[in-house]
Each structure stands twice: as C-alpha cells, then as structure tokens.
XYZ file of C-alpha atoms in Angstrom:
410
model
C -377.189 115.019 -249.081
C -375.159 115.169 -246.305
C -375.773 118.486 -243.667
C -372.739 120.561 -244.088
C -374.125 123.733 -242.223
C -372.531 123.261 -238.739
C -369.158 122.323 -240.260
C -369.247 125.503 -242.124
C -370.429 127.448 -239.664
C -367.426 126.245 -237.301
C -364.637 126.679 -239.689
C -362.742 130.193 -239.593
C -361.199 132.076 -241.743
C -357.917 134.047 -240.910
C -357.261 136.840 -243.195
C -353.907 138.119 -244.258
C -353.826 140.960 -241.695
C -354.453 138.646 -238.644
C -351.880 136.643 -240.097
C -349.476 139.348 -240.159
C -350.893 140.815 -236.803
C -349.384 136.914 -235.124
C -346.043 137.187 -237.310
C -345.221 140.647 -235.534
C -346.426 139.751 -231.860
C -344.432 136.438 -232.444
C -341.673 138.856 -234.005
C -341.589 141.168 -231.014
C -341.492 138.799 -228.268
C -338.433 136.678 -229.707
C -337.138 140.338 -229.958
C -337.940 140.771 -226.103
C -336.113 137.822 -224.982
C -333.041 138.117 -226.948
C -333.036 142.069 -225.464
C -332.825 140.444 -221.719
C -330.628 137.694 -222.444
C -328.093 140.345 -223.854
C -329.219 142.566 -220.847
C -328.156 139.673 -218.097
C -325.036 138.736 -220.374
C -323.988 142.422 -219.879
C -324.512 142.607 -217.116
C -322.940 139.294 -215.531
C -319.800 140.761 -217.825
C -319.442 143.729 -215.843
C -319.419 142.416 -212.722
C -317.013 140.111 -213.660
C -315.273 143.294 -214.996
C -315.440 145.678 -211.926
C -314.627 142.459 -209.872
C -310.810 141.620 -211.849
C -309.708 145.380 -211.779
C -310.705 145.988 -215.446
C -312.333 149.255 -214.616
C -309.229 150.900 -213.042
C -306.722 148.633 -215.960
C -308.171 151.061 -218.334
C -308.142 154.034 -216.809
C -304.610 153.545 -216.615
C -304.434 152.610 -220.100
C -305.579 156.142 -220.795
C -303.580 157.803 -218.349
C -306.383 158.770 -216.005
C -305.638 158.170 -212.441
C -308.134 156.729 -210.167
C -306.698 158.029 -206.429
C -308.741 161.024 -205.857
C -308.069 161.146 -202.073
C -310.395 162.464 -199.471
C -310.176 164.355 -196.549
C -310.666 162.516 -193.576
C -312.807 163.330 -190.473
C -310.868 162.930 -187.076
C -312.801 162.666 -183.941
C -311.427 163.577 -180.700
C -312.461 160.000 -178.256
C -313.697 161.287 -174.969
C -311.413 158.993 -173.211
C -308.599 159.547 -169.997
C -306.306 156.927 -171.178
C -303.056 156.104 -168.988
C -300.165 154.422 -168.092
C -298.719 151.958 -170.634
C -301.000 152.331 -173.561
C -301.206 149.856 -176.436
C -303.806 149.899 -179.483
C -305.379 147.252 -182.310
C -307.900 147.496 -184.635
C -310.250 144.439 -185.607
C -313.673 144.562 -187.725
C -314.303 148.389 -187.392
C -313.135 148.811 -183.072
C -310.175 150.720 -181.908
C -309.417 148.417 -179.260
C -307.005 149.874 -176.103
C -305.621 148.773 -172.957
C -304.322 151.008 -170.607
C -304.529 150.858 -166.925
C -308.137 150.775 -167.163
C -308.563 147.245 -168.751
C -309.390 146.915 -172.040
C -312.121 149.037 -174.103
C -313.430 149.403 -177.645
C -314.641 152.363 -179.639
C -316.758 152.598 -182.579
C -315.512 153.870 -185.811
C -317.869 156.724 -184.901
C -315.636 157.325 -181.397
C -318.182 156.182 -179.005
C -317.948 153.493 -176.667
C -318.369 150.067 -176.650
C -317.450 148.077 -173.906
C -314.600 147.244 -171.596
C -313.098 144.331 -169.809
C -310.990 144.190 -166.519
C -307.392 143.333 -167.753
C -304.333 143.767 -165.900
C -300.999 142.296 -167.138
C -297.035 143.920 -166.295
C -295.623 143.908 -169.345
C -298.755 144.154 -172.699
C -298.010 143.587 -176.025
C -300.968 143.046 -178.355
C -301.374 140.621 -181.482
C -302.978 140.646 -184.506
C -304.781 136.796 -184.677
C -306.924 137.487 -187.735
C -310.757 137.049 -185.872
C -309.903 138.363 -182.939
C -306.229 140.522 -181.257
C -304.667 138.956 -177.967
C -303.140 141.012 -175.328
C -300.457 139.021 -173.384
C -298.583 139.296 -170.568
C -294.891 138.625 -172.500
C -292.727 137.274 -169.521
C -295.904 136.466 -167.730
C -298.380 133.391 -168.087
C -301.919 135.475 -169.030
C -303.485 136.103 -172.591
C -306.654 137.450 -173.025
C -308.392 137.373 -177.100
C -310.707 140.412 -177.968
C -312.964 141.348 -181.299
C -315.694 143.921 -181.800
C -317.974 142.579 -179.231
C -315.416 142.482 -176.253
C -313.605 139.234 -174.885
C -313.381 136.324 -177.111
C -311.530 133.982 -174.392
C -308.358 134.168 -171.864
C -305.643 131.776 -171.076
C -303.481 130.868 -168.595
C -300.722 128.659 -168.374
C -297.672 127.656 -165.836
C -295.101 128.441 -168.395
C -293.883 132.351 -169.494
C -295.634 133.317 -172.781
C -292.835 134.665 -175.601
C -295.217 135.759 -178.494
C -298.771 134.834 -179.838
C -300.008 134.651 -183.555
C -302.898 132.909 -184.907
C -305.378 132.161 -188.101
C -308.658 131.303 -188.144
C -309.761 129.127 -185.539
C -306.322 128.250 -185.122
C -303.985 130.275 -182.408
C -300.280 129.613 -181.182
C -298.332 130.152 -178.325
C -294.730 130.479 -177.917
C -293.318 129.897 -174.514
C -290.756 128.807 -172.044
C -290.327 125.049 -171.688
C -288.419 123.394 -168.948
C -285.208 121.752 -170.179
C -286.266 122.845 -173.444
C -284.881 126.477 -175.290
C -288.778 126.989 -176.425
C -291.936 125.797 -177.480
C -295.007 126.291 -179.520
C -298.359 125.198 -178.733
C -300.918 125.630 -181.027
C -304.665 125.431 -180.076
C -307.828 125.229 -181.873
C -310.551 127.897 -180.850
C -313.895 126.507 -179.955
C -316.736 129.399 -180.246
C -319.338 127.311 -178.797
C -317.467 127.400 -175.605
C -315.304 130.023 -175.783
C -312.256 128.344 -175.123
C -309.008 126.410 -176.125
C -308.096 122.927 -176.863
C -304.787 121.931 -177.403
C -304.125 120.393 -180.599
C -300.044 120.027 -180.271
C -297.077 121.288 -178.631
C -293.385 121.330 -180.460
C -290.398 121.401 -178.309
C -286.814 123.039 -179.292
C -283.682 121.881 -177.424
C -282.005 124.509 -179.240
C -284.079 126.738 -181.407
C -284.855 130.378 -179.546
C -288.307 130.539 -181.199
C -289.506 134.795 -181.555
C -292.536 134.936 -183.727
C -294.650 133.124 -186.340
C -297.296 132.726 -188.835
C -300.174 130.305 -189.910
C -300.811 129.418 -193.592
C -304.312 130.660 -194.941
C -305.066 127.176 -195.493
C -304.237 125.837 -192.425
C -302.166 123.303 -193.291
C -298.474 124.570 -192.782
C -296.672 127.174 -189.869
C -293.581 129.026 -189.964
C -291.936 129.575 -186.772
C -289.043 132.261 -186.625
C -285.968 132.305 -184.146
C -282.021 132.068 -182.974
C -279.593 129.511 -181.909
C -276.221 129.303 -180.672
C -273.445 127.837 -183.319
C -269.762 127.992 -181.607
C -270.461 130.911 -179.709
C -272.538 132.975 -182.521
C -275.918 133.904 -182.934
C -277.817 132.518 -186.214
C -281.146 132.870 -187.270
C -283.377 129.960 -188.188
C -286.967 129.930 -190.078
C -288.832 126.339 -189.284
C -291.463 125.407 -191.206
C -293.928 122.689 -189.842
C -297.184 121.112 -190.904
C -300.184 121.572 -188.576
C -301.735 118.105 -188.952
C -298.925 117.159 -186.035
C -296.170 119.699 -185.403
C -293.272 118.073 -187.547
C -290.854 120.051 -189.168
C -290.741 119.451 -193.155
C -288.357 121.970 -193.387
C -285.428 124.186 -192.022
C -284.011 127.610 -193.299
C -280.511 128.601 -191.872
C -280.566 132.116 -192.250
C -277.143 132.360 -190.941
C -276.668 135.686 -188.307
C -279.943 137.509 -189.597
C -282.877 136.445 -187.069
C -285.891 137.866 -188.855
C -288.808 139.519 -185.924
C -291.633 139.225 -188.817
C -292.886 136.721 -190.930
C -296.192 136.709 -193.116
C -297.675 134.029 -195.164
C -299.002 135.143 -198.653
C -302.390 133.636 -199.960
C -300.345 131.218 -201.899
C -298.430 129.807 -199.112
C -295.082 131.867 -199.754
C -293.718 133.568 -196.711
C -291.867 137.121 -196.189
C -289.566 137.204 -193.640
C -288.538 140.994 -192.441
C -285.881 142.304 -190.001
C -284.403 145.923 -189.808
C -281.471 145.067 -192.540
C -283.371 142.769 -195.226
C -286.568 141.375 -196.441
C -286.697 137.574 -197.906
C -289.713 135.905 -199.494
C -289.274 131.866 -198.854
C -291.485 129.341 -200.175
C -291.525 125.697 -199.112
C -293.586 122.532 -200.102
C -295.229 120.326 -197.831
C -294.238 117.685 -200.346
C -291.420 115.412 -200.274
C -290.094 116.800 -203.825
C -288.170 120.224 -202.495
C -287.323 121.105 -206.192
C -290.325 124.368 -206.094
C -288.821 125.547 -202.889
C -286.909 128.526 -202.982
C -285.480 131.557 -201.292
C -284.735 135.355 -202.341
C -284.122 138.023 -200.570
C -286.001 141.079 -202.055
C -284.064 144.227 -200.375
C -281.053 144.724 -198.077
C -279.856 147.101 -196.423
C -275.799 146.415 -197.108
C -274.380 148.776 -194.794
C -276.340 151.885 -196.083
C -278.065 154.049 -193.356
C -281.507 153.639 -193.647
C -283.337 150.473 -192.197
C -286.387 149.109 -192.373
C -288.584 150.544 -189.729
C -292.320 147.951 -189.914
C -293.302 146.022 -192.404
C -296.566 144.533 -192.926
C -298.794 141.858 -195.607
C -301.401 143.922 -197.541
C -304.254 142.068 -198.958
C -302.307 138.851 -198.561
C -300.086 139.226 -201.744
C -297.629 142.104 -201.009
C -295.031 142.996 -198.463
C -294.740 146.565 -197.796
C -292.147 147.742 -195.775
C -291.102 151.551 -194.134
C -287.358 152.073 -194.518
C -285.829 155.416 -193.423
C -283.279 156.062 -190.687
C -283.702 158.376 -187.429
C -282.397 161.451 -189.036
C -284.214 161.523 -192.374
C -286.321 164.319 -193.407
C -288.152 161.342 -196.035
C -288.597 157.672 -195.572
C -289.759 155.112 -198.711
C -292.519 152.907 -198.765
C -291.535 149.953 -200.857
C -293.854 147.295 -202.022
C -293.199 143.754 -203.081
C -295.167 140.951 -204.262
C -295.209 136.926 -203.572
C -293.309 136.528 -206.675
C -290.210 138.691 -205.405
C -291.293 141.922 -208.303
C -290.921 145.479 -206.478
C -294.400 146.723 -206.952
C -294.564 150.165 -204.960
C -291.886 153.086 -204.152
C -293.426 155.894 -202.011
C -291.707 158.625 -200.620
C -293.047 160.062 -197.325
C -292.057 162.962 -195.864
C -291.064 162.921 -192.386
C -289.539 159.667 -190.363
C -291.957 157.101 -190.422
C -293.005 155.336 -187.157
C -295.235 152.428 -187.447
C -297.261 150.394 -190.605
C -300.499 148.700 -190.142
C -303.103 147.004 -192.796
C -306.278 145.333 -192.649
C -307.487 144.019 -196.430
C -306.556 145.644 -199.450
C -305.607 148.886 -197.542
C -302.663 149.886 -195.358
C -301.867 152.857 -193.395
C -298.212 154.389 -192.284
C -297.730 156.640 -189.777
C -295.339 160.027 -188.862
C -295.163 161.767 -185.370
C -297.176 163.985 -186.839
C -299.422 162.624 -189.875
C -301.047 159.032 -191.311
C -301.326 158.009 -194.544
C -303.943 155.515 -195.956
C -303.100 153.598 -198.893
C -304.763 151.300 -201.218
C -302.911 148.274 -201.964
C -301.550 149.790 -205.357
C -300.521 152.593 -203.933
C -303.276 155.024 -204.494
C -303.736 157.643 -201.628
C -306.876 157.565 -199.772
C -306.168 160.315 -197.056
C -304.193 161.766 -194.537
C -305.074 162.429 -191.025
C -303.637 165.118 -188.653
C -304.467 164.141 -185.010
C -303.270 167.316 -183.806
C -300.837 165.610 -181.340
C -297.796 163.568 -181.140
C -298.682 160.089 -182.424
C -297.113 157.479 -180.548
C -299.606 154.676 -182.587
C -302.303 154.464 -185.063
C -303.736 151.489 -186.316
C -306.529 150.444 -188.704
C -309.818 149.585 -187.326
C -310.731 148.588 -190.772
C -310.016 149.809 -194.341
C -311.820 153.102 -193.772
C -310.899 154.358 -190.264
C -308.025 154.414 -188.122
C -307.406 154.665 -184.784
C -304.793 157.282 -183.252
C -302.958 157.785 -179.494
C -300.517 159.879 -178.569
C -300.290 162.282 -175.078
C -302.659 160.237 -173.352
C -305.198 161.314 -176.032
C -307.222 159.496 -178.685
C -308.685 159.897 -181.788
C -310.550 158.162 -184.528
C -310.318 159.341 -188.376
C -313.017 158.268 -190.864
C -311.506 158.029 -194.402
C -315.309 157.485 -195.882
C-alpha cells in the first residue's frame, strides 16, 4: 500500500471561522480603499470648489455676505521725503522718488534700498514686473521692482510715455520728421538690458499712451491727429511680431489718456467724459470686432476722475466732479455689463489695483476693494493724501505733506 502519512500530515484544514475571519479582513480593506478614494474625490472637489468662487456663490445664495472688513494697521515710514514726490507699488515695495533718488520700503515700513536717480520732470509707470520712472520731455528711464533697479535707458530722442508686459516694454517718443514713434524692446534678465525688437513711425498720429496684450501678440497705441484744423482721437492697434497696424479706430474728437487690455484681448479705453471697451482680431475676418462705449458723461457734471483694470476682466472707474460731497465707483466687465456701483463719500482723488484687489483714494481716507466689490478696509493716514498706491493686494502705500505711510490690510 502506498505511504499516505506525509500527504496527510501536509494537508490543512480551514475551518468555517478562519474562513469567515479572511471574508471580513478582505471585507474591511475593500472598505478602506473605497473610504480614501471618496476621501481624495472630496477633496479634489473642493478645491476645485473654493478655486471657481462656489464658496462665496452660495453664501450669496443665502443672503450671507462675505465682506467682513478689517481694520487696517498704518505705519508712520521714518522717511524725510522732498521735492517732487511720486509713488508705485510692485510685489509688496512702496517704491518713491523724490529728490533723494529712488527707495523702497517693506510692507512692514522699513527700508530697502535706494538708487541715485535724478530726472526734471518724473512720471512713473506701471510695466507689470517691474515700474519705470522717466524723464517725460527728457531722454532717461530707469525700471525698478522689489529688489531695486531692474535696468535704465537712454536714448537721443525725448521720451512721451512708457508701458510694458512681461518681458516686453515700449517707448513712445519724439521722431525727427516724424509726429511720434513707438519702440518696443524685449527685456533680457540675464543682462539686464534692452534689445530693440521694432520701432513704428507716425507721420501724423500724436501717439499718448498704450498697452500690451497678455499674450503678447497684439498692442494698442492711443493718440491725436489733426483733420482740417480739428483735433481727433485715434486708437491703433498693431501686432508685435513686426509693428504693422491691423487695425485703426477713429474715435473722432475724444483722445482717450488710458487704455487696458483685458485677459481676453478686449481693450477699455478711458478719458474724463467716456469709457469704451474695443475689441479687434488679429485676423483678416473683422466680422468679431466691435466697439461700445460703456458710460458717458453727456454734458452732466461729474467726470471720470482714474480708472483702472482689476484682475484683468473689469474696468473700474472714479467719477465725481470737484464740488461733490460723494463720488461713484462704477465697475464694468470685458463684455460691456455694469458690474459695480459704489458710492464714496468725499471727492475721490486717485485709483490703483494690483490682482483681484483695487484701492481708491480721498484727501483724507483709502478704500480697499475686492474685485466684486466687497470692502476690505479703510485707512486714515492722518494727513492730506496727495497719493496712495498698492504695494500689493494687502498693503498700500500713502504720501502726503512730505510724509509717508504704509497700511497693512492683513
């Protein structure tokens, strides 16, 4: 007979309680993983959620605002600032030129740094990376961020205005034989400098001011010209790959001083008696283009004061008149829809935004906003304010009686 011992003695046998033992461990840990893929699928939802607004969408569903404002702290900057003072914000510094050069402060007050810098007649510009303090009527810019100067520039011919995107910055200025020019550079941070990438000549386009698409791709250049005798404003738009104009906008005698591009390429045009939103194609079709004007002022007193773009979709503009006791804030969006109608009290003096929050300023008092409206604060510098700006969406900078001050919002 065959020897059956060791093949009995190697065969197991599982009772029913081990076997129900496996079914529940198998059980629980199918439980476990379906517990953390519904745990990460939450979880991925509600960022998603937070991230689109739908947090503050139902609050006001249920009729619970969300703007509980704050009380900001103002610092008095230990800082003798003279002469002709000018002010910009960029990435968290107050940045000032006076007759001292240039210097930076710290959202905390303190200082930074400072750069030599003397130029007759300053006038500062907002270039996105970095602001540009220019000699207008003279032939010196110099570019600044957080860390101090960015580059400086120099030219033969008399600079008019400076604007700029990205690693893109243009120059308007006098041109022999020509009413204006633009030049527009490319900014090389390797060396710190300025290469010319094309220059567009006007015989008889009075170029003012101007703006670079986000993407890079168009610019809109804003002036006057001389038809039998009379002023008439003109909007040019030209594609950056070489300078050529696609497209012209007569806007007969209004000459608009601002212009904005919107994150989808439209552009808002704002002078003291209207605001316009334009958009043109880079396309040979022109049948998307078109033009609105959004408010005007049609003989009424009030004007519009400053305007600036707020998280690159709206257009918010100041509009009161020198005698008002209240001035309006009024919103629009790319789409030409009136999205916000604040009333200030007092005559408002100056706007100023960086991101999705904007600021607007009294002699006396400045307002932070969030882009839908929502007040954050309100500082009191405790003197006259003669300009604040943003240093970023949580502190502002203030001057006024050669004094300065920095108010946290936080």
């Amino acid at each position: 007979m065959p020897n059956t011992k060791d093949v009995n003695e190697e065969t197991k046998v599982i009772n029913n309680t081990e076997i129900d033992k496996r079914r529940e461990n198998k059980k629980n840990t199918k439980m476990r993983i379906t517990i953390v893929c519904v745990a990460a699928a939450v979880f991925v939802f509600l960022v998603i959620f937070f991230a689109m607004g739908g947090y503050e969408k139902i609050l006001d569903f249920v009729g619970i605002e969300s703007d509980v404002s704050v009380t900001p702290t103002v610092i008095s900057i230990e800082a003798q600032i003279k002469g002709n003072v000018i002010l910009a914000g960029n990435q968290g510094t107050t940045i000032v030129y006076d007759e001292q050069g240039v210097t930076g402060y710290g959202t905390d007050g303190k200082w930074k740094w400072n750069e030599k810098c003397s130029v007759s007649n300053p006038a500062v510009f907002d270039c996105g990376d970095f602001v540009v303090v220019a000699d207008v009527g003279g032939t010196a810019a110099y570019a600044f961020n957080k860390e101090g100067q960015v580059w400086k520039y120099g030219s033969q011919e008399k600079i008019k205005s400076v604007f700029g995107k990205g690693k893109y910055v243009c120059i308007i200025h006098e041109e022999k034989e020509y009413s204006s020019a633009a030049t527009v550079y490319e900014y090389d941070s390797k060396t710190s400098s300025l290469k010319e990438k094309f220059t567009r000549k006007f015989g008889s386009y009075y170029m003012l001011t101007g703006a670079i698409s986000n993407d890079g791709k168009q610019m809109v250049l804003s002036g006057v010209y001389s038809e039998s005798g009379v002023a008439s404003g003109i909007i040019s738009f030209l594609r950056m790959s070489d300078g050529e104009i696609f497209s012209n906008s007569n806007t007969e005698q209004n000459a608009y001083v601002k212009v904005f591009y919107t994150a989808d390429n439209k552009v808002f045009a704002v002078n003291s008696d209207s605001v316009k939103v334009i958009y043109k194609t880079l396309s040979v079709s022109t049948g998307d283009d078109y033009e609105k004007t959004l408010w005007s002022r049609d003989g009424k007193q009030e004007k519009i004061i400053d305007a600036d773009i707020v998280d690159g979709k709206y257009c918010v503009a100041a509009i009161g008149s020198e005698n008002s006791v209240k001035a309006v804030l009024k919103g629009f969006d790319s789409d030409g829809e009136e999205s916000l109608n604040i009333e200030i009290d007092g005559n408002i003096t100056g706007v100023d935004s960086v991101g999705e929050t904007f600021m607007v300023y009294t002699q006396k008092l400045a307002h932070l906003y969030n882009s839908r409206g929502f007040l954050i604060g309100t500082a009191e510098a405790g003197f006259a304010i003669s300009k604040a700006v943003c240093a970023d969406n949580r502190h502002i900078g203030i001057c006024g009686e050669d004094k300065l001050s920095a108010a946290s919002f936080e």
